[in-house]
Amino acid sequence: MSELPDGVERRQFDGESRLATRGEPVYGEPADGEWRAWDARRSKLGAMLETGMETGLVGGGTVLYLGAAAGTTVSHVADFAGPTYAVEFAPRPTRDLLDAAEPRDRLFPLLKDARKPETYAHVVEPVDVIVQDVATRGQAKVANANAQFLDGEGRLLAAIKARSEDVVADPSEVFERELATLRDSYEVLETRRLEPFHDSHLGVVARPR
Amino acid sequence: MTEETDAWFAGVDVGDTDAASERVRTGSAARPTEWPTLAVEQGVATDEEAYYDRLHEVTMAATETAVREGERAGDRQLIHAVRGMDDCDRTANELAERVQEWAGSLFPDAGTGIEGARDIAERDPTDPTERRVVALADRVAGLADEAEDLREYIQQTAPSVAPNLARLAGPVLAARLIALAGGLESLAKKPAGTIQVLGAEDALFAHLRGRAPSPKHGVIFTHEYVRGTRQADRGSAARALSGKLAIAARGDHYRGEFNPEIETQLEDRMATIRARAEEETDE
């Protein structure tokens, strides 16, 4: 089992041991003092930590989060990481992301299209970690386009959703195809299916080539 | 160094939140740079902590504005565009009839409709009367072109305003449904049965007054799934389609995320409905 990053701990909630970070509650998750539970069923990154993937996260580093949606996961990331840039494309969930970012002064929300990195490269600095959870077709391409943000020793932590690429194809075939594309810009270090937390999702840890 | 002009804080007073947030929203750079270091070097911020504090305020302001514009502009602009497109089409056709009538008396080979008008618009008039007809025909061609441009605009923007609805209904029908409902939010709040008959209000009210059978479909008739299904099964097809359109509209408004499963489920359902016709021919 890999080590959890600083700022993430296993704690007891209702007699159950769960991941937790310290920060303002965001989505009605159970809290214990300043610690709040990180629901692996609602967060692919949470599931990657829960299944023991070597994420290389240490806490305190800079993060670019692609596909922040309503801010569920990125709020936990901002709790233990350093400056965190949250990119989301759809206006409606971004409204909720703003609520999560309000009390977190090192979380920077951006309404931008992750497929067009030039539209936020004037704001986002090179980072230690890219977390990617975009539910659009061409997920590996998005990761490749954003590789320029990653420091040489940085890590890409991506959750690839098979259904976003092709609903009828066998997920393993979809994953192979996406991983092949990903290898244009990255060296893939580890992959793991995120069941039972997320169906037909592949967790990927990679570093830039 | 181009970085110095690309930075979001370049050339603006970072204390001016409006100007700085405008730069965050509309600026761009070819590649990222250590912006915090650069900002401190240039004296934009006293140290990195101060830089990040300022960046938080500015990105919050920029994103609030962008969300407000994105949410409001999206469906409102789409409604105007689809109505404008229909107005242009209707007016172009009406004027084309006028051109046809008039041109027929001057050019024996004058064609009909928009294409006929386009043909007239290309001609060299030889007298003042012909000049007027050709000029009128030119207006028809211009209106038809504008309708085409508006259609293209709708095809480009509908998928970002309502990704699920645009995928299921096609961009233009998606825009029509939003326009008929008065906005994406109101469409998302309508039950499937209402979406099924949007655009068939006359028939619906005639039915409610007891003078007519209930309409099976409104504007969704233009969808291949309804129009391409045999008469006897059109009611079922319209019901299946409108059910998924309602789910799509809710997904678009409340989540704003594309969900390909809605389409798969609808494809399955449509296959079942259309199989009925095949079974009956087999018998």
Coordinates of C-alpha atoms in Angstrom, one line a residue:
Chain A
M1 CA 0.0 0.0 0.0
S2 CA 1.4 3.4 -1.0
E3 CA 1.6 6.2 1.5
L4 CA -1.0 8.8 1.7
P5 CA 0.1 12.4 1.0
D6 CA 0.6 14.8 3.9
G7 CA -2.7 16.3 4.8
V8 CA -4.7 13.1 3.9
E9 CA -5.5 10.7 6.7
R10 CA -7.7 7.7 7.3
R11 CA -10.2 8.5 10.0
Q12 CA -13.2 6.9 11.5
F13 CA -16.6 8.2 10.3
D14 CA -19.6 6.3 11.8
G15 CA -17.4 3.3 12.6
E16 CA -15.9 3.2 9.1
S17 CA -12.3 4.1 8.2
R18 CA -12.3 6.6 5.4
L19 CA -10.0 9.0 3.7
A20 CA -10.3 12.6 5.0
T21 CA -8.8 16.1 4.5
R22 CA -9.0 19.2 6.6
G23 CA -11.2 22.0 5.2
E24 CA -14.6 23.6 4.9
P25 CA -17.3 21.0 4.0
V26 CA -18.4 21.3 0.3
Y27 CA -21.0 18.7 -0.6
G28 CA -22.6 17.6 2.6
E29 CA -19.9 15.0 3.4
P30 CA -19.6 13.7 7.0
A31 CA -17.2 15.8 9.1
D32 CA -15.3 15.2 12.3
G33 CA -14.0 18.4 13.7
E34 CA -12.1 20.1 10.9
W35 CA -11.7 16.7 9.1
R36 CA -14.1 15.8 6.4
A37 CA -14.6 12.5 4.7
W38 CA -13.4 12.1 1.1
D39 CA -15.9 9.9 -0.7
A40 CA -14.0 7.5 -3.1
R41 CA -17.3 6.8 -4.8
R42 CA -17.7 10.4 -5.8
S43 CA -14.1 11.0 -6.6
K44 CA -11.8 9.2 -9.0
L45 CA -8.7 10.5 -7.4
G46 CA -10.1 9.4 -4.0
A47 CA -10.6 5.9 -5.6
M48 CA -7.0 5.9 -6.9
L49 CA -5.7 6.6 -3.4
E50 CA -8.2 4.1 -1.9
T51 CA -7.0 1.3 -4.2
G52 CA -3.4 2.0 -3.2
M53 CA -2.1 3.4 -6.5
E54 CA 1.4 5.0 -6.4
T55 CA 0.2 8.6 -7.1
G56 CA 3.4 10.2 -6.0
L57 CA 1.3 12.9 -4.2
V58 CA 3.2 14.3 -1.2
G59 CA 1.1 17.3 -0.2
G60 CA 1.9 20.9 -0.6
G61 CA 2.8 20.7 -4.4
T62 CA 1.2 22.8 -7.2
V63 CA -1.7 21.2 -9.0
L64 CA -3.5 21.7 -12.3
Y65 CA -6.9 20.0 -12.1
L66 CA -8.7 19.4 -15.4
G67 CA -12.4 18.7 -15.3
A68 CA -13.0 20.1 -11.8
A69 CA -16.8 19.9 -12.3
A70 CA -18.6 21.1 -9.1
G71 CA -15.4 21.0 -7.1
T72 CA -16.0 17.8 -5.1
T73 CA -12.5 16.3 -5.6
V74 CA -10.6 19.5 -6.3
S75 CA -11.7 20.8 -2.9
H76 CA -10.0 17.9 -1.2
V77 CA -6.9 18.4 -3.4
A78 CA -6.8 22.0 -2.4
D79 CA -7.0 21.0 1.3
F80 CA -3.7 19.1 1.2
A81 CA -1.9 20.5 -1.9
G82 CA -0.3 23.9 -2.6
P83 CA -1.6 26.4 -5.2
T84 CA -4.3 24.5 -7.2
Y85 CA -5.7 25.6 -10.6
A86 CA -9.1 24.2 -11.3
V87 CA -10.3 24.1 -14.9
E88 CA -13.9 23.4 -15.8
F89 CA -15.7 24.0 -19.1
A90 CA -19.4 23.9 -18.2
P91 CA -20.9 27.0 -16.6
R92 CA -23.5 25.3 -14.4
P93 CA -21.1 23.1 -12.3
T94 CA -18.6 25.9 -12.2
R95 CA -21.1 27.9 -10.1
D96 CA -20.7 25.3 -7.4
L97 CA -17.0 25.2 -7.9
L98 CA -16.9 28.9 -7.0
D99 CA -18.6 28.0 -3.7
A100 CA -15.9 25.4 -3.0
A101 CA -13.1 27.9 -4.0
E102 CA -14.5 30.8 -1.9
P103 CA -13.0 29.7 1.5
R104 CA -9.9 28.1 -0.1
D105 CA -7.5 31.0 -0.9
R106 CA -5.0 28.8 -2.9
L107 CA -7.7 27.3 -5.2
F108 CA -8.1 29.2 -8.4
P109 CA -11.2 28.4 -10.5
L110 CA -11.1 28.9 -14.2
L111 CA -13.9 28.5 -16.7
K112 CA -11.9 27.2 -19.6
D113 CA -11.8 24.4 -22.1
A114 CA -9.2 21.8 -21.2
R115 CA -8.7 21.1 -24.9
K116 CA -7.4 24.6 -25.4
P117 CA -4.5 25.0 -22.9
E118 CA -3.4 28.3 -24.6
T119 CA -6.5 29.9 -23.1
Y120 CA -5.2 29.5 -19.6
A121 CA -1.4 29.2 -20.0
H122 CA -1.2 32.9 -19.2
V123 CA -2.5 32.2 -15.7
V124 CA -1.4 28.7 -14.8
E125 CA 2.2 28.1 -13.8
P126 CA 4.2 24.8 -14.4
V127 CA 2.9 22.4 -11.8
D128 CA 4.0 19.2 -9.9
V129 CA 0.8 17.3 -10.6
I130 CA -2.0 17.3 -13.2
V131 CA -5.2 15.6 -12.1
Q132 CA -7.5 14.9 -15.0
D133 CA -11.1 13.8 -14.9
V134 CA -12.7 15.1 -18.1
A135 CA -15.7 13.2 -19.4
T136 CA -15.3 14.1 -23.0
R137 CA -14.2 12.1 -26.0
G138 CA -10.4 12.3 -26.6
Q139 CA -9.3 12.1 -23.0
A140 CA -5.7 11.1 -23.8
K141 CA -5.5 14.0 -26.3
V142 CA -6.5 16.4 -23.6
A143 CA -3.7 15.0 -21.4
N144 CA -1.2 15.3 -24.2
A145 CA -2.2 18.9 -24.9
N146 CA -1.6 19.7 -21.2
A147 CA 1.7 17.9 -20.8
Q148 CA 3.4 21.3 -21.3
F149 CA 2.2 22.3 -17.8
L150 CA 4.0 19.4 -16.1
D151 CA 7.5 19.8 -14.5
G152 CA 9.9 17.1 -15.7
E153 CA 9.5 15.1 -12.6
G154 CA 5.8 15.8 -12.3
R155 CA 2.9 13.3 -12.4
L156 CA -0.2 13.0 -14.4
L157 CA -3.0 11.3 -12.4
A158 CA -5.9 10.6 -14.9
A159 CA -9.1 8.8 -14.7
I160 CA -10.1 7.6 -18.1
K161 CA -13.8 6.9 -18.6
A162 CA -14.4 4.3 -21.2
R163 CA -18.0 5.4 -21.8
S164 CA -16.9 8.8 -22.8
E165 CA -14.9 7.4 -25.7
D166 CA -17.2 4.7 -26.9
V167 CA -20.4 3.4 -25.2
V168 CA -20.6 0.1 -26.9
A169 CA -16.9 -1.0 -27.2
D170 CA -15.3 -3.2 -24.6
P171 CA -13.8 -0.9 -21.9
S172 CA -10.4 -2.7 -22.0
E173 CA -10.1 -2.0 -25.8
V174 CA -11.0 1.7 -25.2
F175 CA -8.3 1.9 -22.4
E176 CA -5.7 0.3 -24.7
R177 CA -6.4 2.9 -27.4
E178 CA -6.3 5.8 -25.0
L179 CA -3.1 4.6 -23.4
A180 CA -1.5 4.3 -26.8
T181 CA -2.3 7.9 -27.5
L182 CA -1.1 8.9 -24.0
R183 CA 2.3 7.4 -24.7
D184 CA 2.9 10.1 -27.3
S185 CA 3.7 12.5 -24.4
Y186 CA 3.9 10.3 -21.3
E187 CA 5.5 7.3 -19.8
V188 CA 2.7 5.3 -18.2
L189 CA 3.9 4.1 -14.7
E190 CA 0.8 2.4 -13.4
T191 CA -2.8 1.7 -14.4
R192 CA -5.6 0.2 -12.3
R193 CA -9.4 -0.3 -12.8
L194 CA -11.3 1.8 -10.3
E195 CA -14.0 -0.7 -9.5
P196 CA -15.9 -1.0 -7.2
F197 CA -15.8 2.7 -6.8
H198 CA -16.3 3.7 -10.4
D199 CA -17.5 1.4 -13.2
S200 CA -15.5 1.3 -16.5
H201 CA -12.9 3.8 -15.3
L202 CA -9.1 3.3 -15.5
G203 CA -6.8 5.1 -13.1
V204 CA -3.6 6.1 -14.8
V205 CA -0.3 7.4 -13.2
A206 CA 2.2 8.8 -15.8
R207 CA 5.1 11.1 -16.1
P208 CA 6.1 13.3 -19.0
R209 CA 8.6 11.8 -21.5
Chain B
M1 CA 10.7 37.5 -24.1
T2 CA 7.0 37.2 -25.0
E3 CA 6.2 35.9 -21.6
E4 CA 6.2 39.4 -20.2
T5 CA 3.4 40.5 -22.5
D6 CA 1.4 37.2 -22.2
A7 CA 1.1 37.1 -18.4
W8 CA -2.4 37.8 -17.1
F9 CA -1.0 40.7 -15.1
A10 CA 0.9 42.2 -18.0
G11 CA -0.1 45.7 -18.9
V12 CA -2.9 45.9 -16.4
D13 CA -3.1 47.5 -12.9
V14 CA -3.6 44.2 -10.9
G15 CA -5.3 46.3 -8.2
D16 CA -8.1 46.9 -10.8
T17 CA -10.1 43.7 -10.4
D18 CA -12.3 44.3 -13.5
A19 CA -9.4 44.9 -15.9
A20 CA -7.3 42.0 -14.4
S21 CA -10.3 39.6 -14.5
E22 CA -10.9 40.6 -18.1
R23 CA -7.3 39.6 -18.9
V24 CA -7.8 36.2 -17.2
R25 CA -10.9 35.6 -19.2
T26 CA -9.7 36.6 -22.7
G27 CA -5.9 36.4 -22.6
S28 CA -3.8 33.6 -23.8
A29 CA -0.2 32.4 -23.9
A30 CA 1.7 29.9 -26.0
R31 CA 3.1 28.2 -23.0
P32 CA 3.0 28.4 -19.2
T33 CA 5.8 30.2 -17.3
E34 CA 6.7 30.6 -13.6
W35 CA 4.2 33.5 -13.4
P36 CA 4.5 33.9 -9.6
T37 CA 8.3 34.4 -9.9
L38 CA 7.9 36.8 -12.8
A39 CA 5.2 38.8 -10.9
V40 CA 7.5 39.3 -7.9
E41 CA 10.5 40.2 -10.2
Q42 CA 8.4 42.8 -11.9
G43 CA 7.1 44.2 -8.7
V44 CA 3.5 43.2 -9.4
A45 CA 3.4 41.5 -6.1
T46 CA 5.6 41.9 -3.0
D47 CA 6.0 38.2 -2.6
E48 CA 4.5 34.9 -3.8
E49 CA 2.0 34.8 -1.0
A50 CA 0.7 38.2 -2.0
Y51 CA 0.6 37.1 -5.6
Y52 CA -1.5 34.1 -4.9
D53 CA -3.9 36.2 -2.7
R54 CA -4.4 38.5 -5.6
L55 CA -4.7 35.6 -8.1
H56 CA -7.4 34.1 -6.0
E57 CA -9.4 37.3 -5.9
V58 CA -9.0 37.9 -9.7
T59 CA -9.8 34.3 -10.8
M60 CA -12.9 34.3 -8.5
A61 CA -14.1 37.5 -10.1
A62 CA -13.2 36.4 -13.6
T63 CA -14.9 33.0 -13.3
E64 CA -18.0 34.5 -11.6
T65 CA -18.4 36.8 -14.6
A66 CA -17.7 34.0 -17.1
V67 CA -20.2 31.7 -15.4
R68 CA -22.9 34.4 -15.4
E69 CA -22.3 35.2 -19.0
G70 CA -22.0 31.6 -20.0
E71 CA -25.2 30.6 -18.3
R72 CA -27.2 33.5 -19.4
A73 CA -25.8 34.1 -22.9
G74 CA -25.8 30.5 -24.0
D75 CA -29.5 29.7 -24.3
R76 CA -30.6 33.3 -24.8
Q77 CA -28.3 33.8 -27.8
L78 CA -29.4 30.4 -29.2
I79 CA -33.1 31.4 -29.0
H80 CA -32.4 34.7 -30.9
A81 CA -30.4 32.8 -33.5
V82 CA -33.0 30.1 -34.2
R83 CA -35.8 32.7 -34.4
G84 CA -33.6 34.9 -36.7
M85 CA -32.9 31.9 -38.9
D86 CA -36.6 31.0 -39.2
D87 CA -37.4 34.7 -40.0
C88 CA -34.8 34.8 -42.7
D89 CA -36.0 31.6 -44.2
R90 CA -39.6 32.6 -44.2
T91 CA -38.9 36.1 -45.6
A92 CA -36.6 34.8 -48.2
N93 CA -39.2 32.3 -49.4
E94 CA -41.9 35.0 -49.4
L95 CA -39.8 37.4 -51.4
A96 CA -38.7 34.6 -53.7
E97 CA -42.3 34.2 -54.7
R98 CA -42.6 37.9 -55.5
V99 CA -39.4 37.7 -57.5
Q100 CA -40.6 34.7 -59.4
E101 CA -43.9 36.4 -60.3
W102 CA -42.2 39.6 -61.4
A103 CA -39.2 38.0 -63.1
G104 CA -41.4 35.6 -65.0
S105 CA -42.9 38.6 -66.9
L106 CA -39.4 39.8 -67.9
F107 CA -37.2 36.6 -68.3
P108 CA -39.0 33.7 -69.8
D109 CA -36.6 31.2 -68.3
A110 CA -36.9 32.4 -64.7
G111 CA -36.8 29.6 -62.2
T112 CA -38.7 29.2 -58.9
G113 CA -37.9 29.5 -55.3
I114 CA -34.7 30.6 -53.7
E115 CA -32.6 29.0 -56.4
G116 CA -34.6 30.8 -59.1
A117 CA -34.0 34.1 -57.2
R118 CA -30.3 33.4 -56.9
D119 CA -30.2 32.8 -60.7
I120 CA -31.9 36.1 -61.4
A121 CA -29.6 37.9 -59.0
E122 CA -26.6 36.9 -61.1
R123 CA -28.0 38.5 -64.3
D124 CA -27.0 41.8 -65.8
P125 CA -30.0 44.1 -66.0
T126 CA -30.5 45.9 -69.3
D127 CA -33.1 48.5 -68.2
P128 CA -34.4 50.1 -65.0
T129 CA -37.2 47.6 -64.5
E130 CA -34.8 44.6 -64.8
R131 CA -32.5 46.4 -62.4
R132 CA -35.2 46.5 -59.7
V133 CA -36.0 42.8 -60.1
V134 CA -32.4 41.8 -60.1
A135 CA -31.8 43.9 -57.0
L136 CA -34.8 42.4 -55.2
A137 CA -33.6 38.9 -56.1
D138 CA -30.2 39.8 -54.7
R139 CA -31.9 40.6 -51.4
V140 CA -33.5 37.1 -51.4
A141 CA -30.1 35.5 -52.0
G142 CA -28.7 37.6 -49.1
L143 CA -31.4 36.5 -46.7
A144 CA -31.0 32.9 -47.7
D145 CA -27.2 33.2 -47.1
E146 CA -27.9 34.8 -43.7
A147 CA -30.2 31.9 -42.8
E148 CA -27.5 29.5 -43.7
D149 CA -24.9 31.4 -41.6
L150 CA -27.3 31.4 -38.6
R151 CA -27.8 27.7 -39.0
E152 CA -24.0 27.2 -38.9
Y153 CA -23.8 29.4 -35.8
I154 CA -26.5 27.3 -34.1
Q155 CA -24.6 24.1 -35.1
Q156 CA -21.5 25.5 -33.5
T157 CA -23.0 26.8 -30.3
A158 CA -25.8 24.4 -29.4
P159 CA -23.4 21.6 -28.4
S160 CA -21.7 23.8 -25.8
V161 CA -25.0 25.3 -24.5
A162 CA -26.8 21.9 -24.3
P163 CA -24.5 19.1 -25.1
N164 CA -26.9 16.2 -24.4
L165 CA -29.9 17.8 -26.1
A166 CA -27.9 18.8 -29.2
R167 CA -26.5 15.3 -29.5
L168 CA -30.0 13.7 -29.2
A169 CA -32.1 16.2 -31.1
G170 CA -29.5 17.7 -33.4
P171 CA -28.4 21.3 -32.8
V172 CA -31.2 23.0 -34.7
L173 CA -34.1 21.0 -33.1
A174 CA -32.4 21.5 -29.8
A175 CA -32.4 25.2 -30.3
R176 CA -36.0 25.1 -31.4
L177 CA -37.1 23.2 -28.3
I178 CA -35.2 25.7 -26.1
A179 CA -36.8 28.6 -27.9
L180 CA -40.3 27.1 -27.6
A181 CA -39.9 26.5 -23.9
G182 CA -38.4 30.0 -23.4
G183 CA -35.0 28.9 -22.2
L184 CA -33.0 25.8 -21.2
E185 CA -34.1 26.1 -17.5
S186 CA -37.8 26.1 -18.4
L187 CA -37.3 23.2 -20.8
A188 CA -35.5 21.3 -18.1
K189 CA -38.5 21.8 -15.8
K190 CA -41.0 20.5 -18.4
P191 CA -42.4 17.0 -18.2
A192 CA -41.7 14.7 -21.2
G193 CA -45.3 14.8 -22.3
T194 CA -45.1 18.6 -22.7
I195 CA -41.9 18.4 -24.7
Q196 CA -43.5 15.8 -26.9
V197 CA -46.2 18.4 -28.1
L198 CA -44.1 21.6 -27.9
G199 CA -44.9 23.4 -31.2
A200 CA -48.3 21.7 -31.5
E201 CA -50.1 24.1 -29.2
D202 CA -53.0 24.7 -31.6
A203 CA -53.7 21.0 -31.9
L204 CA -53.3 20.6 -28.2
F205 CA -55.8 23.2 -27.3
A206 CA -58.2 22.0 -29.9
H207 CA -57.9 18.6 -28.2
L208 CA -58.4 20.0 -24.7
R209 CA -61.6 21.8 -25.9
G210 CA -62.7 18.3 -27.0
R211 CA -62.6 19.1 -30.7
A212 CA -59.7 17.0 -31.8
P213 CA -57.6 13.9 -31.0
S214 CA -54.5 14.6 -28.9
P215 CA -51.5 15.6 -30.9
K216 CA -48.8 12.9 -31.1
H217 CA -45.9 15.2 -31.7
G218 CA -45.0 18.8 -32.0
V219 CA -41.7 20.2 -33.4
I220 CA -40.0 16.9 -32.7
F221 CA -41.7 15.6 -35.8
T222 CA -38.7 16.9 -37.7
H223 CA -36.5 14.3 -35.9
E224 CA -35.6 11.3 -38.0
Y225 CA -36.8 8.9 -35.2
V226 CA -40.3 10.3 -35.5
R227 CA -40.6 11.1 -39.1
G228 CA -38.8 8.0 -40.2
T229 CA -41.1 5.7 -38.2
R230 CA -44.2 4.3 -39.8
Q231 CA -47.5 6.1 -38.9
A232 CA -48.8 3.5 -36.5
D233 CA -45.7 3.6 -34.3
R234 CA -45.0 7.4 -34.4
G235 CA -46.8 8.0 -31.1
S236 CA -44.5 5.5 -29.4
A237 CA -41.4 6.9 -31.1
A238 CA -42.4 10.5 -30.1
R239 CA -43.0 9.4 -26.5
A240 CA -39.6 7.5 -26.4
L241 CA -37.8 10.5 -27.9
S242 CA -39.4 13.2 -25.8
G243 CA -38.7 11.1 -22.6
K244 CA -35.0 11.1 -23.4
L245 CA -35.0 14.7 -24.5
A246 CA -36.4 15.7 -21.1
I247 CA -33.6 13.8 -19.4
A248 CA -31.1 15.4 -21.7
A249 CA -32.4 18.9 -21.0
R250 CA -32.2 18.3 -17.2
G251 CA -28.7 16.9 -17.6
D252 CA -27.6 20.0 -19.6
H253 CA -29.2 22.5 -17.2
Y254 CA -28.3 20.9 -13.8
R255 CA -25.1 19.1 -14.6
G256 CA -23.8 20.5 -17.8
E257 CA -22.0 17.3 -18.6
F258 CA -22.3 15.1 -21.6
N259 CA -23.8 11.7 -20.9
P260 CA -23.6 9.3 -23.9
E261 CA -25.8 6.7 -22.1
I262 CA -29.0 8.6 -22.8
E263 CA -28.4 8.2 -26.5
T264 CA -27.6 4.5 -26.2
Q265 CA -30.8 3.9 -24.2
L266 CA -32.8 5.8 -26.9
E267 CA -31.2 3.8 -29.7
D268 CA -32.2 0.5 -27.9
R269 CA -35.8 1.7 -27.4
M270 CA -36.1 2.8 -31.0
A271 CA -34.8 -0.5 -32.3
T272 CA -37.5 -2.2 -30.3
I273 CA -40.2 0.1 -31.7
R274 CA -39.1 -0.2 -35.2
A275 CA -38.8 -4.0 -34.9
R276 CA -42.6 -4.1 -34.6
A277 CA -43.0 -3.1 -38.2
E278 CA -40.6 -5.8 -39.3
E279 CA -42.3 -8.4 -37.2
E280 CA -45.6 -7.6 -38.8
T281 CA -44.3 -7.8 -42.4
D282 CA -42.7 -11.1 -41.5
E283 CA -46.1 -12.5 -40.4

